[in-house]
Coordinates of C-alpha atoms in Angstrom, one line a residue:
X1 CA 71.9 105.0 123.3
X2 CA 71.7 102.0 125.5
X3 CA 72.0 102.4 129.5
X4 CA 72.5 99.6 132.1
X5 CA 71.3 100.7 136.0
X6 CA 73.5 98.3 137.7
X7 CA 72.5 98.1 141.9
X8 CA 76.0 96.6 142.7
X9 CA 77.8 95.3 146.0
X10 CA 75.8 92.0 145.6
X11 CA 78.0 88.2 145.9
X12 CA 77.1 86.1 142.6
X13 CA 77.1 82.9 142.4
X14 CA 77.2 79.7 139.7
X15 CA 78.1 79.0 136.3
X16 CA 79.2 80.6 133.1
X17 CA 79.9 79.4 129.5
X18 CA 82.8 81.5 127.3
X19 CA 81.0 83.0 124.0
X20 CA 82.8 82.0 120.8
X21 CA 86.2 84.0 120.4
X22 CA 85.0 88.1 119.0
X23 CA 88.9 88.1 117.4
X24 CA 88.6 84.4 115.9
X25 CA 85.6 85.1 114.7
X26 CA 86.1 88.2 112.5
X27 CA 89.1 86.6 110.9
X28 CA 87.8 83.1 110.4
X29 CA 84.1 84.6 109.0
X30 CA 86.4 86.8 106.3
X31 CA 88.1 83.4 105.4
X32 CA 84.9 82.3 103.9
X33 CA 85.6 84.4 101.0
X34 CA 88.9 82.2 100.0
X35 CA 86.4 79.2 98.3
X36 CA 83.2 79.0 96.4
X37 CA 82.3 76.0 98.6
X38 CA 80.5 75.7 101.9
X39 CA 81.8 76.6 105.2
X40 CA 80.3 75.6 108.5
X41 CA 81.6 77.3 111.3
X42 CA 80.3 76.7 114.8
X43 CA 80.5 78.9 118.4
X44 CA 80.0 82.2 116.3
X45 CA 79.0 84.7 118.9
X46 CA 76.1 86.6 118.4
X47 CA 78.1 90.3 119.1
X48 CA 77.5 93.7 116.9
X49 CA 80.6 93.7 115.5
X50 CA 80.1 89.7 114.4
X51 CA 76.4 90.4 113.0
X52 CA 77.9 93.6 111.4
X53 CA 80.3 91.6 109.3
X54 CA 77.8 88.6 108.6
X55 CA 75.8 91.2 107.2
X56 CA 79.0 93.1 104.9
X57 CA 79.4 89.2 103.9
X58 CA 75.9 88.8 102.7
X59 CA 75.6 92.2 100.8
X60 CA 78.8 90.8 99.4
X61 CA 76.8 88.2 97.7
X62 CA 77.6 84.9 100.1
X63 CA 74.5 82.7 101.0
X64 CA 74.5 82.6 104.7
X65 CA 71.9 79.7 106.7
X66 CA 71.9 80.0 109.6
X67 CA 72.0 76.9 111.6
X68 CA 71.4 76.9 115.3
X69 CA 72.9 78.7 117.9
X70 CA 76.2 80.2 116.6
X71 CA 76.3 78.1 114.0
X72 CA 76.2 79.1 110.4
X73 CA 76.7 78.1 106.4
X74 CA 78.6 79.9 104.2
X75 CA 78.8 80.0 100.2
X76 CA 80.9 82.3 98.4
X77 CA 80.0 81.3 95.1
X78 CA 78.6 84.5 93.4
X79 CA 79.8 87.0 95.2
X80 CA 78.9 90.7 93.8
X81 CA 82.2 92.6 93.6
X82 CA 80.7 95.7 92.5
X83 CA 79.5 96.1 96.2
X84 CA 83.4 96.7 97.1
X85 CA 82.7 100.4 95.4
X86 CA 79.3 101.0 96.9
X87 CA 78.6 104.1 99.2
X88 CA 76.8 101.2 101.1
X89 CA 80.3 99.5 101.5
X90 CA 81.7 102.6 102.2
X91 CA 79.4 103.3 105.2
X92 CA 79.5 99.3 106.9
X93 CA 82.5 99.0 106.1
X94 CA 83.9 101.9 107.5
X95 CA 81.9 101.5 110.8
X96 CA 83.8 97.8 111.7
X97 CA 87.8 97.8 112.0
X98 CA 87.6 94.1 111.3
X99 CA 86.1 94.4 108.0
X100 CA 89.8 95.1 106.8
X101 CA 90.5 91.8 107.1
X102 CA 88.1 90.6 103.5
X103 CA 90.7 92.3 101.4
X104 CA 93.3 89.8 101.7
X105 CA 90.8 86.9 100.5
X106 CA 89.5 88.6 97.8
X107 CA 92.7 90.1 96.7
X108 CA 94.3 86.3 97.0
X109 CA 91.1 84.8 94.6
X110 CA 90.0 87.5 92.6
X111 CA 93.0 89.4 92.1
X112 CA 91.5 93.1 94.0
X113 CA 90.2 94.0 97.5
X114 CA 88.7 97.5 98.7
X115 CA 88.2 98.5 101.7
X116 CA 87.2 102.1 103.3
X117 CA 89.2 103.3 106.6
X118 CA 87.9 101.6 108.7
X119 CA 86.2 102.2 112.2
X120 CA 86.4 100.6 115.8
X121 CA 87.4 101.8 119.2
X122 CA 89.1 104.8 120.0
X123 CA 92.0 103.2 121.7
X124 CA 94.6 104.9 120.1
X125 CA 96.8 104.9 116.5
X126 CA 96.3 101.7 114.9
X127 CA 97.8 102.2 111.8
X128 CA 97.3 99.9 108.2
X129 CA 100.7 99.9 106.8
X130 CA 101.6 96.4 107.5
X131 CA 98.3 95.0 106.0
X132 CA 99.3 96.7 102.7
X133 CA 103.4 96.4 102.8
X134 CA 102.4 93.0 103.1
X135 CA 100.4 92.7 99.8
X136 CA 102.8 95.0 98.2
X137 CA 105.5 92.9 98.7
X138 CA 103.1 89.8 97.2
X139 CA 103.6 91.7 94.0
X140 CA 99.9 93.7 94.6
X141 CA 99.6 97.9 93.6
X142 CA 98.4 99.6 96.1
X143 CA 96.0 103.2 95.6
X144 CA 94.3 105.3 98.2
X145 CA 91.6 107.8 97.7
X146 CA 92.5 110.2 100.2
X147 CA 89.2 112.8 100.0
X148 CA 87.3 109.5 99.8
X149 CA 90.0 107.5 102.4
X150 CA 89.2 104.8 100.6
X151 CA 92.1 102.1 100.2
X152 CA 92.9 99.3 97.6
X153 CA 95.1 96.6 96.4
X154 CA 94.9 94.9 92.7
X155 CA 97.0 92.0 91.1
X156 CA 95.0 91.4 88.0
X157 CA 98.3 89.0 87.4
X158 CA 98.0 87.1 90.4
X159 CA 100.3 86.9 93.5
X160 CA 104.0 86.0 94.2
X161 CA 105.4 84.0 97.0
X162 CA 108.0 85.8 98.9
X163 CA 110.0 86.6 101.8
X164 CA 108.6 89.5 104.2
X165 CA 109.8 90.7 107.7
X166 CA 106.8 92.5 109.8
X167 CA 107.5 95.9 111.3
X168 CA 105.0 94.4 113.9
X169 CA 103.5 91.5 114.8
X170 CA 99.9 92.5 113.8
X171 CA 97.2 90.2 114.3
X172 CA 94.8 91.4 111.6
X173 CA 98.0 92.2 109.8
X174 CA 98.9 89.0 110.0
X175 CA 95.6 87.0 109.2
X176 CA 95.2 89.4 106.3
X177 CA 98.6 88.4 104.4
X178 CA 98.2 84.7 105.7
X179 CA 95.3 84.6 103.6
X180 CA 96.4 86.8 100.4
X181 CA 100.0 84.4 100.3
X182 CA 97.7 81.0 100.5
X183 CA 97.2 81.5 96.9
X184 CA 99.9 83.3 96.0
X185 CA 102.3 81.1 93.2
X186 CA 105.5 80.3 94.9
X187 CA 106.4 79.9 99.0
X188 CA 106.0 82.7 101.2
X189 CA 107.9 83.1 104.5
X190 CA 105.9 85.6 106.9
X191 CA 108.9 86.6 110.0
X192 CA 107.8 88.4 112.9
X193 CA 104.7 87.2 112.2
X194 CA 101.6 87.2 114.6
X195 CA 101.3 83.8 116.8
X196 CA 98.1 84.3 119.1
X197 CA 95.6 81.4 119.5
X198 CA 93.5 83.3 116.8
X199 CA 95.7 83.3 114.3
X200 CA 96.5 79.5 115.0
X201 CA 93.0 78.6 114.4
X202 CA 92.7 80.7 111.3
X203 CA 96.1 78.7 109.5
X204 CA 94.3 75.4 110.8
X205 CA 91.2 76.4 109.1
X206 CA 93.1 77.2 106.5
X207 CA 95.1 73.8 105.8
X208 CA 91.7 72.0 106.4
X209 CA 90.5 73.9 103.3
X210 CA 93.7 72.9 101.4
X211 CA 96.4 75.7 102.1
X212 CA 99.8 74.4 102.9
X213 CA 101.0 76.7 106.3
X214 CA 103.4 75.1 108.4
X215 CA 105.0 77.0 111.3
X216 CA 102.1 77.5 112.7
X217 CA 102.3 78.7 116.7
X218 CA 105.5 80.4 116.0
X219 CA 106.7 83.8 114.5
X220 CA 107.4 82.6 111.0
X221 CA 105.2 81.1 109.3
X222 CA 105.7 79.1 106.0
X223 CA 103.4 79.0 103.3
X224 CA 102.9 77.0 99.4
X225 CA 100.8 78.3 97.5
X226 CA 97.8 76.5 96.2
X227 CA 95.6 77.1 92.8
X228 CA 92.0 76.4 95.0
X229 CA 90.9 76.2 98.8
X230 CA 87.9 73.4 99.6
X231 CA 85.1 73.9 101.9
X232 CA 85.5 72.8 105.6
X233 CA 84.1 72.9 108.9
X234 CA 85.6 74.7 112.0
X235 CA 84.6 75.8 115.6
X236 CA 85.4 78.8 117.3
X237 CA 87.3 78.6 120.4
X238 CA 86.1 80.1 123.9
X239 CA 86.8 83.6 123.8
X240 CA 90.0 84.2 126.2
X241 CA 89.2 87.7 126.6
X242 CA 85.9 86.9 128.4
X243 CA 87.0 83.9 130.3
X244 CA 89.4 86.6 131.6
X245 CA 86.8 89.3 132.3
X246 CA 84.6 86.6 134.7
X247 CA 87.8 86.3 136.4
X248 CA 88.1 89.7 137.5
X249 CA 84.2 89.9 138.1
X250 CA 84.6 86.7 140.7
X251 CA 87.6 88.4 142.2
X252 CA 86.0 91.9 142.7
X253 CA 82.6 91.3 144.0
X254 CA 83.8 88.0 146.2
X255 CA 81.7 85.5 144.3
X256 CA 82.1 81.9 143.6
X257 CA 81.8 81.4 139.8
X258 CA 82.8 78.3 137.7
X259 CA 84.0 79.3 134.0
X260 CA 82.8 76.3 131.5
X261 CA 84.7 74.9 128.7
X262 CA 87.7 77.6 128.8
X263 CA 90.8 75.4 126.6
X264 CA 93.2 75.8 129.0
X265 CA 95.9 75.4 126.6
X266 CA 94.9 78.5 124.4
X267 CA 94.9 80.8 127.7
X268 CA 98.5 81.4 127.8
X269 CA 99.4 83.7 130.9
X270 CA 95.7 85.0 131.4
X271 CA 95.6 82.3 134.6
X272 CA 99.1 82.9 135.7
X273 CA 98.8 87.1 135.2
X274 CA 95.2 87.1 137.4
X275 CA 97.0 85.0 139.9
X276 CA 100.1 87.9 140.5
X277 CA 97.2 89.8 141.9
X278 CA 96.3 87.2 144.1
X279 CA 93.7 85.3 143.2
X280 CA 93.1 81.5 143.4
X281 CA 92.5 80.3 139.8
X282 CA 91.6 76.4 140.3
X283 CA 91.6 73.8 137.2
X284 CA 88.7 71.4 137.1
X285 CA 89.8 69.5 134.1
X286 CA 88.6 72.1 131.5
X287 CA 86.7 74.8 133.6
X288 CA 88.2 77.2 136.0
X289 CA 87.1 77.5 139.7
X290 CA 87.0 81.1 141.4
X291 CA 86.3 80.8 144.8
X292 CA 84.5 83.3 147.4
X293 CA 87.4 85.6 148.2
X294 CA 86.3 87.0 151.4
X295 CA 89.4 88.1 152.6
X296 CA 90.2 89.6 149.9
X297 CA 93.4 89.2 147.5
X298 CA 97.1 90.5 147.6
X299 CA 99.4 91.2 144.8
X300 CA 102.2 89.9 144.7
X301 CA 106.0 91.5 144.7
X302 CA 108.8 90.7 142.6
X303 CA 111.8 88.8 144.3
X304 CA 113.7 91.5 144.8
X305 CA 110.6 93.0 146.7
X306 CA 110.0 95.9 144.3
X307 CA 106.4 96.2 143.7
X308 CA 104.3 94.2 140.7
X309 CA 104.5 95.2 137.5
X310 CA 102.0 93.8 134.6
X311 CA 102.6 95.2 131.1
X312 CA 100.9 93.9 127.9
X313 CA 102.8 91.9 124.8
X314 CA 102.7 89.9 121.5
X315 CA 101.6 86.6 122.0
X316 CA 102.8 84.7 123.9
X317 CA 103.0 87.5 125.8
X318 CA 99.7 88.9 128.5
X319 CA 96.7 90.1 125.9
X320 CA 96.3 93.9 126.0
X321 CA 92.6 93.5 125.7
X322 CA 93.1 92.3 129.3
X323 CA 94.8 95.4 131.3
X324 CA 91.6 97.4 131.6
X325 CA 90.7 94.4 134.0
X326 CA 93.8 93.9 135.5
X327 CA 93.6 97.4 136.4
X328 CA 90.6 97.8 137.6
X329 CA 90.4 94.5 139.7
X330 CA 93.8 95.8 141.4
X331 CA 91.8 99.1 142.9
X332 CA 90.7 96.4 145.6
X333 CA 93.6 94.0 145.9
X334 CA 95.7 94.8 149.1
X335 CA 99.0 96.0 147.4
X336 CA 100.5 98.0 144.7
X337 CA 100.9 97.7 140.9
X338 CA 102.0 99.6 138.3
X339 CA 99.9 98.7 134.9
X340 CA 101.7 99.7 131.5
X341 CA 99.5 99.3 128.9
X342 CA 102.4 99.4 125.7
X343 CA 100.4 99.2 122.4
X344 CA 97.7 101.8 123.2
X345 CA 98.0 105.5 124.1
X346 CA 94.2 106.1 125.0
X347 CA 93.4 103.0 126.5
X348 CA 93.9 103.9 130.1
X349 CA 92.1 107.6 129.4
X350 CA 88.7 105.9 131.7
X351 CA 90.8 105.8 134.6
X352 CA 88.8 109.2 135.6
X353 CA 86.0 107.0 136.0
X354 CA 87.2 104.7 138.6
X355 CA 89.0 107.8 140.3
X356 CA 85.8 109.2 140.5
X357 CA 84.3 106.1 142.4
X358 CA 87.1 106.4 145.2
X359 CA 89.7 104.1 143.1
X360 CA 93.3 105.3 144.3
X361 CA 95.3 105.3 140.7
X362 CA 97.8 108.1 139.6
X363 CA 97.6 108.2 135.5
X364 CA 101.5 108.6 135.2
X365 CA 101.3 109.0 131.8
X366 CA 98.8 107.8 128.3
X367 CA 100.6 104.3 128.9
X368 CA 101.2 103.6 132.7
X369 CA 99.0 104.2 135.9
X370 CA 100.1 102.9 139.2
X371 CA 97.1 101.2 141.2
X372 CA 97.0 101.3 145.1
X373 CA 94.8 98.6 146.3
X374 CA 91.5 99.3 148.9
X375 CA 92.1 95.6 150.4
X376 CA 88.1 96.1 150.3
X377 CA 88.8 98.1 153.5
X378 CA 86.4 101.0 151.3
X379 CA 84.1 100.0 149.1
X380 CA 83.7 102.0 145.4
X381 CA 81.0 104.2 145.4
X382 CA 78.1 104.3 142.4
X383 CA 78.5 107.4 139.9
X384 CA 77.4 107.8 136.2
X385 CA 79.8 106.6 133.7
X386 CA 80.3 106.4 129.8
X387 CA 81.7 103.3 128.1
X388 CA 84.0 104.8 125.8
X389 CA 85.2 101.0 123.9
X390 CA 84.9 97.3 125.1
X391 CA 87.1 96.7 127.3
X392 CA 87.0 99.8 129.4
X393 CA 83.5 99.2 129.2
X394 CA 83.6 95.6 130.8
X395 CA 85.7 97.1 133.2
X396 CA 83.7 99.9 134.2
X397 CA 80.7 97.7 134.5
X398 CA 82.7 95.2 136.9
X399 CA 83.3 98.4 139.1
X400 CA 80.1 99.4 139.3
X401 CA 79.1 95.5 140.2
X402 CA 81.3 95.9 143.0
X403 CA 80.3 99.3 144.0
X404 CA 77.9 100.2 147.1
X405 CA 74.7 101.7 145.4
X406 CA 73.1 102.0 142.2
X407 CA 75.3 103.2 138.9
X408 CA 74.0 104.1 135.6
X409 CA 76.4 103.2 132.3
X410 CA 75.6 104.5 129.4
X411 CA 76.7 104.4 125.5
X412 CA 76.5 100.5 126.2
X413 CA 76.6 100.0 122.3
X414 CA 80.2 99.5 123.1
X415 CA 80.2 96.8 125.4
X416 CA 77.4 94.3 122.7
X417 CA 80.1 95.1 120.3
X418 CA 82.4 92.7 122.2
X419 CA 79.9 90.8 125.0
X420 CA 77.1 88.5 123.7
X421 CA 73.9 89.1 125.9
X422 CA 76.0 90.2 128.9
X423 CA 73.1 91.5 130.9
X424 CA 71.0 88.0 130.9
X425 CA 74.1 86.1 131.5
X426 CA 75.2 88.5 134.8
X427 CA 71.7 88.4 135.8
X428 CA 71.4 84.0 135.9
X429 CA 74.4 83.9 138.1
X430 CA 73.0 86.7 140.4
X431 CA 73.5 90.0 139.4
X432 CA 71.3 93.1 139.9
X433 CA 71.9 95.0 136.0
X434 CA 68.7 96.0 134.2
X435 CA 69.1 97.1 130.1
X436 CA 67.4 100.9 129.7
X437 CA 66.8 102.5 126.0

């Protein structure tokens, strides 16, 4: 395993730019599948999880070029199905949760999709059932190999437009039924249906290729089917999740850091949410100013003066890829907060970490941990930490930035699965982190 040595307590200082968007990415790359033409697509970030689907994709039988930097060709015009019931599909496949998504494509234009369970971060239950409810309902049979847990959905007849209600609003759910139902005969009417900026990009790729979505930004989505999809090209939008992870970095070690290129309009409430804790979040035209926050930030009460509360949501609601941030950016705001992190039950389980570096935080429960700020009145101290999945891992490494001494992270695996080249990018604006086999 991987190990950063990170000497923190040191003020950085300059510019970043976003990678491409990890979430857009893995739905938009499965969308390839949909047309035997080319697709360009532009801002791919070069991740683990990304790379690991390219390469799922290419043993798949699609010509990939690659182009430049993040951008790549794609042409999925001899594809080798067969691959679908490999034991080397059932080994990549089952090591990346967003290969799930590539059943919906090839269910929608060759009439059968496999997939085996598949893998991700340990984050909690994250069930299937409205990826496959939602292709049942499209008129697809559904079987699952249970010694082998090996799923799969066939409709040697083709698909059927209907009308389905989610039992949640599931991204990848979502994405995955969007692009089963674009060339399904008849309309389909998805309700309670996903409405994140990735998802939004996803059905505007998708109606540049020739699908006919409309409701798109909303909860119901609308969709005519269509015999064929075109080739197109698209580019990935900055990835919110980042943006939102130099935020709290600027916050917690003081620094003055300008965030390139963000699209303000696709970061929903990530500016408003970072700005309950206190801290300045300035617009120059499409970056975002942090600056030096030497006297530290406070967080902010509700009217009634009861103490903050910032809980996760469906879009439009707060992201819960952010809370492990929130949370951990809170352990030096002056103030209280109580963090409820609603879709996850394990997510808040590294909390022991930051405890361990002198954090104050009582783990109420799997879902909710109350936060008392430091006001940087004591600083975190270095320690030894695991990264147990991305975003606890971004977290734990923006402690440990912030910390006085020298802390050691290891199992860093986790955090390339989700940050592209995070070490050389922390180290250009200032940072003392140092990569370790």
């Amino acid at each position: 395993m991987g190990t950063f040595q990170i000497e923190g307590g040191h003020q950085l200082k300059g510019s970043i730019q976003p990678q491409g968007a990890k979430n857009e990415a893995l739905q938009i790359l499965c969308a390839v599948l949909l047309t035997p033409e080319e697709v360009i697509i532009n801002n791919i970030p070069d991740i683990v999880d990304v790379n690991k689907l390219i390469n799922i994709l290419s043993n798949l039988g699609v010509k990939i070029q690659k182009l430049g930097k993040g951008k790549y060709s794609f042409i999925s015009d001899a594809l080798h199905l067969e691959y679908l019931e490999s034991e080397q599909f059932k080994k990549e496949g089952g090591g990346l949760r967003g290969s799930i998504m590539i059943v919906g494509p090839l269910l929608a234009r060759f009439g059968k999709g496999y997939i085996p369970r598949p893998g991700g971060d340990k984050i909690g239950r994250r069930r299937l059932d409205t990826h496959f409810e939602g292709m049942i309902k499209l008129g697809a049979k559904f079987r699952y190999n249970k010694e082998e847990r090996f799923y799969g959905v066939e409709a040697p007849e083709g698909l059927k437009g209907t009308f389905m209600l989610l039992d949640e609003a599931s991204v990848t759910g979502t994405a995955n039924i969007v692009m089963a139902a674009v060339m399904a005969k008849g309309e389909t009417t998805i309700y309670n249906a996903a409405c994140e900026p990735y998802l939004q990009q996803l059905c505007k790729m998708l109606n540049k290729m020739g699908a006919k979505i409309s409701g798109i930004g909303s909860n119901m989505l609308k969709i005519e089917g269509v015999k064929e999809l075109k080739g197109c090209e698209h580019t990935v939008l900055p990835d919110m999740i980042e943006i939102g992870s130099w935020i709290g970095l600027a916050a917690m070690t003081k620094s003055e850091v300008t965030i390139k290129n963000v699209s303000w309009n696709d970061l929903g409430l990530i500016p408003a949410t970072f700005r309950k804790l206190g801290i300045t979040i300035e617009k120059k035209g499409d970056d975002i100013f942090i600056p030096a926050h030497k006297d530290g930030y406070e967080i902010e009460t509700f009217i009634d003066g009861s103490f903050m509360t910032i809980s996760d949501a469906p879009w439009p609601g707060f992201t819960p890829d952010l809370l492990s941030i929130i949370l951990v950016v809170a352990t030096q705001a002056k103030g209280e907060v109580l963090i409820h992190q609603k879709m996850f039950e394990s997510r808040l389980f590294f909390v022991d970490k930051l405890i361990d570096m002198g954090a104050k935080i009582i783990l109420c429960d799997p879902h909710r941990a109350t936060v008392i700020g430091h006001n940087f009145k004591s600083t975190l101290k270095a320690t030894t930490m695991t990264s147990p999945d991305i975003r606890a891992g971004i977290s734990l490494l923006i402690a440990a930035l912030s910390a006085k001494g020298t802390s050691t992270i290891h199992n860093i695996e986790q955090i390339d699965r989700g940050y592209e080249n995070i070490d050389e990018r922390l180290r250009a604006i200032g940072a003392k982190i140092i990569r370790t086999s």
